[in-house]
CSV table of C-alpha atoms in Angstrom, one decimal:
chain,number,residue,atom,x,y,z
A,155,UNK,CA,1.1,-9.6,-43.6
A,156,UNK,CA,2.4,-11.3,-40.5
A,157,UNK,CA,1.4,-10.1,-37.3
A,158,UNK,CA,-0.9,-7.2,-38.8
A,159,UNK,CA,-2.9,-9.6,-41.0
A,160,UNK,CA,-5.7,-9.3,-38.0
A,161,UNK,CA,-7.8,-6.0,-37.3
A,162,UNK,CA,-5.8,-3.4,-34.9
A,163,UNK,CA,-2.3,-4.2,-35.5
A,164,UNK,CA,0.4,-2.0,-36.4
A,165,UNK,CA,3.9,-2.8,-36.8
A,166,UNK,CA,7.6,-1.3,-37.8
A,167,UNK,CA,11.3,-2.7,-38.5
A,168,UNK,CA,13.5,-0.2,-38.8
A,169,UNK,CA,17.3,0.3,-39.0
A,170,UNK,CA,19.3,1.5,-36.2
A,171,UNK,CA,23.1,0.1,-36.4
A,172,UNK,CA,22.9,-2.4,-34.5
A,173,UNK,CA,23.9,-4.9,-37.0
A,174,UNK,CA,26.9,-4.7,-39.0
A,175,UNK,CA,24.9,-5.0,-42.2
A,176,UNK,CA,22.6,-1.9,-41.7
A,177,UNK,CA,19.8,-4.4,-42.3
A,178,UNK,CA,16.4,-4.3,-39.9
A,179,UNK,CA,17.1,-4.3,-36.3
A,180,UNK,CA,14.3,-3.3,-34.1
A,181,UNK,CA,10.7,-4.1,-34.0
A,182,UNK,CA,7.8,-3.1,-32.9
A,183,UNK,CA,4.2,-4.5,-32.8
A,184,UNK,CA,1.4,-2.5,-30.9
A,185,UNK,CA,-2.2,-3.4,-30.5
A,186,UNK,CA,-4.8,-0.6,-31.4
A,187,UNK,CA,-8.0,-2.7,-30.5
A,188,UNK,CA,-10.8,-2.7,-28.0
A,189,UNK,CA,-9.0,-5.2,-25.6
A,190,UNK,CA,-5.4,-5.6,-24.6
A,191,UNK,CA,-5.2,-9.3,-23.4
A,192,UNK,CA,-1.5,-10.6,-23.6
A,193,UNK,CA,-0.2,-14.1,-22.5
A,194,UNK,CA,3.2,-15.5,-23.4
A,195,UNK,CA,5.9,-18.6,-22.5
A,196,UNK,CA,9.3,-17.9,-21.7
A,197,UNK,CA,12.3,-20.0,-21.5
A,198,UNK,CA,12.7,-22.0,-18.6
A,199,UNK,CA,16.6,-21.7,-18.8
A,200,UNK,CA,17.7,-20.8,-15.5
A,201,UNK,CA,19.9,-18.0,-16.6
A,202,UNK,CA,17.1,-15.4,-18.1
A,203,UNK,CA,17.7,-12.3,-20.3
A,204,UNK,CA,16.7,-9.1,-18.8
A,205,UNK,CA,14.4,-8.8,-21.4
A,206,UNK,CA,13.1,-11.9,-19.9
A,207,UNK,CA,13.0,-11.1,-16.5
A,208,UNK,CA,11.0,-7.8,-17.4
A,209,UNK,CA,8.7,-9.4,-20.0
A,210,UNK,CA,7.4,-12.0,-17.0
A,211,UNK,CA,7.1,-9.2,-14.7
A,212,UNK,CA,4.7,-7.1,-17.5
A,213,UNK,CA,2.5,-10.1,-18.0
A,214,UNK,CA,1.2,-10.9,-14.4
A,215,UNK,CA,-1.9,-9.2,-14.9
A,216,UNK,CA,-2.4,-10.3,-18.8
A,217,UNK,CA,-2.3,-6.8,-20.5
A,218,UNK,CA,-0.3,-6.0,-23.2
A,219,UNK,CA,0.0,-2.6,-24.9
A,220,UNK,CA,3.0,-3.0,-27.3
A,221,UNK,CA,5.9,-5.4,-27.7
A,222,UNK,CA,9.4,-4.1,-29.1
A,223,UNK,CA,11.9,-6.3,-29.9
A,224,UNK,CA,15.5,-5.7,-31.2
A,225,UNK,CA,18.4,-8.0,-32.7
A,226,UNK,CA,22.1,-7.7,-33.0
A,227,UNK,CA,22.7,-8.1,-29.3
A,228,UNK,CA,20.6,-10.4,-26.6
A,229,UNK,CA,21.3,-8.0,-23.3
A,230,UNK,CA,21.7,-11.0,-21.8
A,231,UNK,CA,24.5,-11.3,-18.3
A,232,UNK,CA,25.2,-7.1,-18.9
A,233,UNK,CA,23.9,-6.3,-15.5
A,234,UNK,CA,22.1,-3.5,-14.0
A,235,UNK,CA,22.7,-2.0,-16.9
A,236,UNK,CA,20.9,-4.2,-19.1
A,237,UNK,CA,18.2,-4.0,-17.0
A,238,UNK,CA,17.7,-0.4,-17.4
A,239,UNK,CA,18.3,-0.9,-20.5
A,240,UNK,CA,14.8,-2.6,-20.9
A,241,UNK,CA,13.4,-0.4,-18.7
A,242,UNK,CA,13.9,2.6,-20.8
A,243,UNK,CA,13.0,0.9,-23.7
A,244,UNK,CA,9.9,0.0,-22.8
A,245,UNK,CA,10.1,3.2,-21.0
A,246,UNK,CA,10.5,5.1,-24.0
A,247,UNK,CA,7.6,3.0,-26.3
A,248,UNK,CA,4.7,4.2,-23.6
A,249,UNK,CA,5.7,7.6,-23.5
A,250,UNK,CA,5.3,7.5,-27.2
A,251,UNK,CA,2.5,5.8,-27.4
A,252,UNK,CA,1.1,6.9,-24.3
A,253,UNK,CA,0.7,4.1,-22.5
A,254,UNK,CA,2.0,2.6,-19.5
A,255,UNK,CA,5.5,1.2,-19.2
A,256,UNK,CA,4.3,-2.0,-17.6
A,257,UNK,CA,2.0,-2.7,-20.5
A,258,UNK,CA,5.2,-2.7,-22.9
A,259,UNK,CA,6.9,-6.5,-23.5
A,260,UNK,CA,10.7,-6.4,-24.7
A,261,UNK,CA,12.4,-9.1,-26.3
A,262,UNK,CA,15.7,-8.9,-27.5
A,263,UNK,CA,18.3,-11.3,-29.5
A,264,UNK,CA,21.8,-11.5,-30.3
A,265,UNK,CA,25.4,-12.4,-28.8
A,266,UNK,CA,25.3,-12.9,-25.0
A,267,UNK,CA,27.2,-10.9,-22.8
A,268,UNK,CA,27.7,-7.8,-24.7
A,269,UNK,CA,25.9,-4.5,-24.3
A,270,UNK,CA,26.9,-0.7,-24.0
A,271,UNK,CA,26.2,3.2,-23.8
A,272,UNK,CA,25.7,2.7,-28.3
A,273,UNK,CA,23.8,-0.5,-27.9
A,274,UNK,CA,21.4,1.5,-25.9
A,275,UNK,CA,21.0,4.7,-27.8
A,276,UNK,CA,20.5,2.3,-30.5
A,277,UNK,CA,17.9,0.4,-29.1
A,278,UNK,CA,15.9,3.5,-28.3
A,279,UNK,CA,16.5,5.5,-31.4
A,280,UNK,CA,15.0,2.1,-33.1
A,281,UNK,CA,11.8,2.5,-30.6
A,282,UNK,CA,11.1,6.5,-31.4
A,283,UNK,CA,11.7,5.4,-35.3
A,284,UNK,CA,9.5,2.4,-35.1
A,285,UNK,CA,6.9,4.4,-33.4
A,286,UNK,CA,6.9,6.7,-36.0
A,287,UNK,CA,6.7,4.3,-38.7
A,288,UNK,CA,3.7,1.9,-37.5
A,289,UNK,CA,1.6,1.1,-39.8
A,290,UNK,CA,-0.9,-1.8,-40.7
A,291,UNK,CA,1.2,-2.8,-43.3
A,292,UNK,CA,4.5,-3.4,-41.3
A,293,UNK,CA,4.6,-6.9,-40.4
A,294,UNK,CA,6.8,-7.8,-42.8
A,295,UNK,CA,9.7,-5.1,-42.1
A,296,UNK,CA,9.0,-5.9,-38.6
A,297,UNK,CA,9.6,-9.9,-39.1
A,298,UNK,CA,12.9,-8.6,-41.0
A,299,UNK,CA,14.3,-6.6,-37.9
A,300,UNK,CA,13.8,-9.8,-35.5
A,301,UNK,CA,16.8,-12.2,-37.5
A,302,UNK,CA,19.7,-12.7,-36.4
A,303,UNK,CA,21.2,-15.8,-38.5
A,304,UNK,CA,17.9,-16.3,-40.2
A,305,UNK,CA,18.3,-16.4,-43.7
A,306,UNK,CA,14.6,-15.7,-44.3
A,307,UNK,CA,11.8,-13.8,-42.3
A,308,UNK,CA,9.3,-16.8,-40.9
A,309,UNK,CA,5.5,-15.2,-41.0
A,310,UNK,CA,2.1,-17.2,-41.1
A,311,UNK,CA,-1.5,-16.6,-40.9
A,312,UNK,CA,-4.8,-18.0,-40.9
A,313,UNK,CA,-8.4,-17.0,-40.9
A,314,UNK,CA,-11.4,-18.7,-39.7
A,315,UNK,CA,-15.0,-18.1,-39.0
A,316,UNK,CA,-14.2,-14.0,-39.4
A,317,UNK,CA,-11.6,-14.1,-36.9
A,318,UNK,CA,-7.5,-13.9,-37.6
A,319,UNK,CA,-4.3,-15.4,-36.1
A,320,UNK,CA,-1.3,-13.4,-37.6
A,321,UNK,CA,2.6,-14.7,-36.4
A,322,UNK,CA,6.3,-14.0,-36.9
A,323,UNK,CA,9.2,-15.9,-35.8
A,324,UNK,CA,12.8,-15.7,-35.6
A,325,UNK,CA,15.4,-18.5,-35.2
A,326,UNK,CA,18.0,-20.6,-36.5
A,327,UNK,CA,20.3,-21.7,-33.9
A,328,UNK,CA,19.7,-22.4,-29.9
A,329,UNK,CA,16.8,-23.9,-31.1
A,330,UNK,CA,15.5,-26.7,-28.2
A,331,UNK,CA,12.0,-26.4,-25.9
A,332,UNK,CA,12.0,-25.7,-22.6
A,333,UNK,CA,8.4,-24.2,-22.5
A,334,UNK,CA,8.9,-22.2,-25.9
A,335,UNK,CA,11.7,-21.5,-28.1
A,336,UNK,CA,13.3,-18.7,-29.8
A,337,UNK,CA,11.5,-15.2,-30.5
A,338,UNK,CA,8.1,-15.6,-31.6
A,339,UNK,CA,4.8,-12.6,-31.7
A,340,UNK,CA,1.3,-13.9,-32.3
A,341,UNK,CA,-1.5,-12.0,-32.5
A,342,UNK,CA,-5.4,-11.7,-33.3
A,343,UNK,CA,-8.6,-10.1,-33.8
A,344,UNK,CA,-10.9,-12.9,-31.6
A,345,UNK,CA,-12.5,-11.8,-28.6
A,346,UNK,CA,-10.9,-13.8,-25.6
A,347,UNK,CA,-10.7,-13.6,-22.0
A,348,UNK,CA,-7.2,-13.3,-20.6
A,349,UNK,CA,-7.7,-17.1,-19.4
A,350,UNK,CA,-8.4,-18.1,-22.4
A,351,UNK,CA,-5.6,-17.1,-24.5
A,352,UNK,CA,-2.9,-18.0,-22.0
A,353,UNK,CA,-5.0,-21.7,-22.4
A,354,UNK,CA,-5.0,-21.7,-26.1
A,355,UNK,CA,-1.2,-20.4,-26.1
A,356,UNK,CA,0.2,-23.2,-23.8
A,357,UNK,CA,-1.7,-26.3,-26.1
A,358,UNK,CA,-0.2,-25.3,-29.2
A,359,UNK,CA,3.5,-24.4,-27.9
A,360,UNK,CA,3.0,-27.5,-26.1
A,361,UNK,CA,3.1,-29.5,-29.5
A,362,UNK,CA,5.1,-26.9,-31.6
A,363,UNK,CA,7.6,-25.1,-30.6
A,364,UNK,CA,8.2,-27.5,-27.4
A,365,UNK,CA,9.1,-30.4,-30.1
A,366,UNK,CA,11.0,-28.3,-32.3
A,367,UNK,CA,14.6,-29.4,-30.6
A,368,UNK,CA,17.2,-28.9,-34.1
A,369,UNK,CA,20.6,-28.2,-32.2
A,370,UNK,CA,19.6,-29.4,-28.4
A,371,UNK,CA,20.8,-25.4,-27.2
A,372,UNK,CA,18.0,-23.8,-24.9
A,373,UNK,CA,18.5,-20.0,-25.0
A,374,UNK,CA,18.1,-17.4,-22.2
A,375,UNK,CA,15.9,-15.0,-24.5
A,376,UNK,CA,13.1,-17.6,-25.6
A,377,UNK,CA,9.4,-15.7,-25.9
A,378,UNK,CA,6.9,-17.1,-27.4
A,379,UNK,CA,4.2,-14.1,-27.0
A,380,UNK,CA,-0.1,-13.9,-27.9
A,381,UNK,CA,-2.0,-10.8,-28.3
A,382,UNK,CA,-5.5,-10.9,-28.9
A,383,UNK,CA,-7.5,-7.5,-28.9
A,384,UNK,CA,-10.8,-8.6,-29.9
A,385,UNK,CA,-11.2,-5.8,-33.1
A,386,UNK,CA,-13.4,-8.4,-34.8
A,387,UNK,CA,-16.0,-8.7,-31.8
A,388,UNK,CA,-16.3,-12.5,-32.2
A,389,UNK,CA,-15.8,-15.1,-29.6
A,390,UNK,CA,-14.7,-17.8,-31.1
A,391,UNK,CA,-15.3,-21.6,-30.4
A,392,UNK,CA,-12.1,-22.2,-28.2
A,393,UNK,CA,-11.9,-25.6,-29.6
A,394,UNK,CA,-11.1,-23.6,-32.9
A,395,UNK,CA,-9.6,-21.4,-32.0
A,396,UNK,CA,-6.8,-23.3,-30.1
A,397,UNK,CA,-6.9,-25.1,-33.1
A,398,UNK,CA,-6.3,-22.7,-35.5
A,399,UNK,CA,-3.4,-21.4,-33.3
A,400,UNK,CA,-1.8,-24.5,-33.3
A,401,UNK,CA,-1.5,-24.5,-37.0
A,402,UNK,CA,0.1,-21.5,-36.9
A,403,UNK,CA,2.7,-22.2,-34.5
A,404,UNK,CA,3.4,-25.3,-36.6
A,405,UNK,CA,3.9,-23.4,-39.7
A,406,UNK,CA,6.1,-21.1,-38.0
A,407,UNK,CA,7.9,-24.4,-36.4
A,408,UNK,CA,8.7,-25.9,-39.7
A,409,UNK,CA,10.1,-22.7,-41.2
A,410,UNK,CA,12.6,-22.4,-38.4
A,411,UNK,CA,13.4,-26.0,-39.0
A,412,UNK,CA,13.9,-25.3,-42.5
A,413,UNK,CA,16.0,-22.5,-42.0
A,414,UNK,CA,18.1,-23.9,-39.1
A,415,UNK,CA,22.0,-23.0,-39.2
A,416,UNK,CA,24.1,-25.5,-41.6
A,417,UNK,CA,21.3,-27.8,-41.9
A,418,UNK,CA,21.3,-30.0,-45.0
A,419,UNK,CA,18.3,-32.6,-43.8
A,420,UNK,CA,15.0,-31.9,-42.0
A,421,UNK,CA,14.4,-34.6,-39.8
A,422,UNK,CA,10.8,-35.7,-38.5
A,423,UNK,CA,10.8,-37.9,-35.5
A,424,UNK,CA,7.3,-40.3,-35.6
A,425,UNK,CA,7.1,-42.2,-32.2
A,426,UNK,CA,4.2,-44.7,-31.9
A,427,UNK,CA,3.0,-47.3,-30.2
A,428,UNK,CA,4.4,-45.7,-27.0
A,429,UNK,CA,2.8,-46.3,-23.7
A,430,UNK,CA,1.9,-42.5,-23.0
A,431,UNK,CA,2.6,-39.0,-24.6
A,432,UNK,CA,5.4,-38.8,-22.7
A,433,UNK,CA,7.6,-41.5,-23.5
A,434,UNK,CA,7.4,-40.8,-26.7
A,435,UNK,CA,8.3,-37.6,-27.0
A,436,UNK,CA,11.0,-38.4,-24.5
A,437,UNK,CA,12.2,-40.9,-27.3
A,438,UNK,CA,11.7,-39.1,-30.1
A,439,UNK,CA,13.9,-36.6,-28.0
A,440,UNK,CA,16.5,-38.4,-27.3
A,441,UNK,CA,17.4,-39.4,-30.9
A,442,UNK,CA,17.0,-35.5,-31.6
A,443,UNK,CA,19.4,-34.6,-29.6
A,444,UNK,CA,21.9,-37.7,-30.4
A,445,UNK,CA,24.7,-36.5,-32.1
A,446,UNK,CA,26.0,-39.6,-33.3
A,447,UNK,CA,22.3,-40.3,-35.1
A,448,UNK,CA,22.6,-36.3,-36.5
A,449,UNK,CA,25.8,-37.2,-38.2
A,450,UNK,CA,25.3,-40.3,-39.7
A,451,UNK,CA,22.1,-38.9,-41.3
A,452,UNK,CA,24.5,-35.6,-42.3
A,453,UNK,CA,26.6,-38.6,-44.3
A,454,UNK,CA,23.2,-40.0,-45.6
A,455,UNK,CA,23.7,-43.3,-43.9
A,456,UNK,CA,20.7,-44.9,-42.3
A,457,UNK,CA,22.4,-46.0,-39.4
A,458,UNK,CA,19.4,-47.4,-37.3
A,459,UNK,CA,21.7,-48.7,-34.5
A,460,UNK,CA,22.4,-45.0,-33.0
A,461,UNK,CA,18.5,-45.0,-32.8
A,462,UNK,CA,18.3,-48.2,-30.6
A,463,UNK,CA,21.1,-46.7,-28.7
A,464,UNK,CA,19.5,-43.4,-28.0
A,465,UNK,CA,16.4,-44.5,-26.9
A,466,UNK,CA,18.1,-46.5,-24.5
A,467,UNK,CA,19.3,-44.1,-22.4
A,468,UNK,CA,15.6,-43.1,-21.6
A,469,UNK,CA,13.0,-44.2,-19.1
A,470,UNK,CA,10.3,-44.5,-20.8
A,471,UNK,CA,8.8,-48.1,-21.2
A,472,UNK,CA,9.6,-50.6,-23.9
A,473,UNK,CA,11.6,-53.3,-25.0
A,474,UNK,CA,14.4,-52.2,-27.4
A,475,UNK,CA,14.5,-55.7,-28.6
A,476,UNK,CA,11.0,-55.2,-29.9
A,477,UNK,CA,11.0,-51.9,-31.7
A,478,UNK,CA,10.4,-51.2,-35.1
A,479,UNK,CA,12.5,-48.6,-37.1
A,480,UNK,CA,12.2,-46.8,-40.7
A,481,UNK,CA,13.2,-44.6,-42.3
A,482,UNK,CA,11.8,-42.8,-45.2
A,483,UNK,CA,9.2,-45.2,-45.2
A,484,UNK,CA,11.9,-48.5,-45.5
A,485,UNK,CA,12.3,-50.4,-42.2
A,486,UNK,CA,15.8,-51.0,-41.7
A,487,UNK,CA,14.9,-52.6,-38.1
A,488,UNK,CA,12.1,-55.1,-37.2
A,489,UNK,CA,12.2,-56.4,-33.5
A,490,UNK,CA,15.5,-54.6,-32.5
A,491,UNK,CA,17.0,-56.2,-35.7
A,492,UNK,CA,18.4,-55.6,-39.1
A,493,UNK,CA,15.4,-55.8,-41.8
A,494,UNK,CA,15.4,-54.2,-45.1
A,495,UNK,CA,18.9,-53.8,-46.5
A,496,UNK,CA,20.7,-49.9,-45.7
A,497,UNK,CA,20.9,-49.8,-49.3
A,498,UNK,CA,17.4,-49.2,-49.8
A,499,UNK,CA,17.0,-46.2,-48.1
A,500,UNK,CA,17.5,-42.5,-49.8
A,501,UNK,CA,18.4,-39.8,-47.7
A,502,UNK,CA,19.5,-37.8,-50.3
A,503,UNK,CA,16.5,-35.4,-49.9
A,504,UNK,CA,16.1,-32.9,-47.5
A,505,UNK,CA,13.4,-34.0,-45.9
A,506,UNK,CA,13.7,-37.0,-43.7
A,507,UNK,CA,11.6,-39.2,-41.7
A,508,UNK,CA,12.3,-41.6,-38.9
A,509,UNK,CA,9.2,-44.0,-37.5
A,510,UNK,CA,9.9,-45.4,-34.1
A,511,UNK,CA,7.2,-48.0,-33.4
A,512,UNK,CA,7.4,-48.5,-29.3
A,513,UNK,CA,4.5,-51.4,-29.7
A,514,UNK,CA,3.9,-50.6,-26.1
A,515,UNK,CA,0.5,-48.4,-26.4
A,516,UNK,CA,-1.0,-46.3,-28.7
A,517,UNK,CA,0.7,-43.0,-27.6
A,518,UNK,CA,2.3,-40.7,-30.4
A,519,UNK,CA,4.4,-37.7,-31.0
A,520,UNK,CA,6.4,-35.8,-33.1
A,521,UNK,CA,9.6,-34.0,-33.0
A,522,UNK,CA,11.5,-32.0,-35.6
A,523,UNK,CA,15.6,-31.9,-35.7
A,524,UNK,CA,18.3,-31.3,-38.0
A,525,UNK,CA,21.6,-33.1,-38.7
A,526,UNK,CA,24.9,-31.9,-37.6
A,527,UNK,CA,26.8,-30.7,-40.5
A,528,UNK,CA,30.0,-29.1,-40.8
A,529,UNK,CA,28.2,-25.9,-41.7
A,530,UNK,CA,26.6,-25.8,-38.5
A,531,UNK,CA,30.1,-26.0,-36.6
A,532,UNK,CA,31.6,-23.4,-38.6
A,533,UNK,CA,28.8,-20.9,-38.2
A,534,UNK,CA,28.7,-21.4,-34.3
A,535,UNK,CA,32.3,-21.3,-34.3
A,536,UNK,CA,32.8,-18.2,-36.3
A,537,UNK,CA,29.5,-16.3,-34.6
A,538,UNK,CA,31.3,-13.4,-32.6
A,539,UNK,CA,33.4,-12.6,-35.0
């Protein structure tokens, strides 16, 4: 049930026009409980979506009535009049629902740079609609209206110890950290303090979505948002807690890997051995992002040499004549040279790992990426029209 699988949720997706398919295009997610704590990460991407620059505003003081979010257009460089467009929208949700307008979040996704008088009236028919269609049951239609070139809505959920973490997530493309990626809701039914949750967000996004880098494309709309309304009266061990989150976030992470545009492999980056947490996911970055290395694995050719020469552009501390590569589990490289033949390796599946062993500490970390296909350049190429 996505978000609403905790106590006190409600959620809508509902149809408005806004894409070209007729398919689900607004959200809506609005917490009934007790307590109305909110936290959230945005992108750090210098140029910021209105939805953004509202949505950091709204969460100063940590309380969070309702979120709405919308696809087919990110409102994104349209203005002053994208900014009153989030206004009203979040505007238009509290007078519904009787709240107040700085309590509402707004997150919004879609083509930069576009946004009018229709896309408006859209977006706020979508939020009297949705209001009138929440319902505990709506966290599916609700994961529907958030994708854009998703192919499949991304939900996850987990209970523990009588308390629930529900999520939805949207994203295939401009997937790379910077804080959090893409468009993602949590929420639950565990009793925290404001404090707490904004703690509890950070450490899992910190080892999620921040190492979920497929195409190496920060967006300006990235929101990865918690709310917790404490239906179930528990406080839960934090330690769990954070926990449990985390395993969320990493479900949700993996399906937006899986479902990332034109992809043909899913490539895991293992770093070990490194001297800190740091360097290695500054390594296992840097091959993430190596378009060279993407390709070659697209062609399913274990070309461990555009490894060596990635992590060589990075500061982080090691000798590249004394690293250890493999990949799906046959080491092609053994002290920065050639070791099992190329010809044993089968990269024929989707899923595909890479081990980097740094043998400069005992440091790890992972990082998930995609190949570059010629899927993925057609898509991207072809998106605004």
């Amino acid at each position: 049930m996505s978000v609403t699988a905790p106590q006190g949720f409600e959620a809508a997706g509902v149809a408005t026009g806004l894409k070209s398919t007729g398919a689900l295009d607004v959200a809506i997610v609005v917490n009934r409980g007790p307590r109305k704590i909110g936290a959230a990460v945005f992108t750090t991407n210098r140029a910021k979506a209105n939805p953004i620059i509202w949505s950091q505003q709204v969460i100063a003081d940590r309380i969070v009535e309702a979120i709405v979010l919308n696809s087919g257009g990110a409102n994104c460089f349209t203005g002053a009049f994208g900014f009153q467009t989030t206004h009203q929208t979040a505007e238009k949700a509290a007078e519904l629902l009787q709240v107040s307008a700085g309590d509402v979040l707004v997150c919004s996704t879609g083509l930069i740079g576009t946004g009018d008088e229709v896309f408006r009236g859209r977006v706020l028919d979508g939020v009297e609609r949705g209001v009138a269609a929440l319902s505990a049951d709506g966290g599916q239609d609700a994961a529907a209206a958030i994708m854009t070139t998703d192919t499949v809505a991304k939900t996850a959920s987990v209970t523990r110890s009588g308390w629930t973490i529900g999520g939805m997530a949207k994203g295939a493309g401009m997937l790379a950290p910077g804080l959090a990626t893409m468009l993602v809701v949590l929420t639950t039914d565990a009793d925290l303090e404001a404090v707490e949750a904004d703690a509890a967000l950070r450490r899992a996004t910190g080892v999620t979505f921040d190492r979920l880098d497929s195409d190496g494309c920060m967006s300006t709309n990235d929101q990865v948002t918690l709310l917790a309304n404490g239906a179930t009266g528990i406080r839960p061990d934090l330690d769990e807690f954070a926990s449990a989150l985390t395993e969320v976030c990493r479900e949700l992470s993996q399906k937006l890997q899986q479902d990332a545009e034109g992809a043909s492999h899913d490539i895991t980056i293992v770093v070990t051995n490194a001297e800190s947490e740091a360097d290695a996911v500054e390594v296992g970055r840097s091959v993430a992002r190596n378009n060279l290395f993407k390709a070659a694995i697209f062609g399913n050719d274990p070309n461990w040499g555009r490894v060596l020469a990635a992590i060589g552009t990075t500061d982080a501390r090691f000798d590249p004549y004394d690293v250890d590569v493999s990949m799906n589990g046959v080491r092609v490289c053994s002290a920065g040279g050639p070791d099992r033949p190329r010809e044993e390796v089968d990269l024929t599946p989707r899923a595909t790992l890479v081990e980097i062993d740094l043998k400069t500490g005992d440091a790890t970390a992972t990082i998930l990426t995609n190949d570059l296909t010629h899927d993925y350049v057609h898509e991207n190429s072809a998106y605004a029209s």
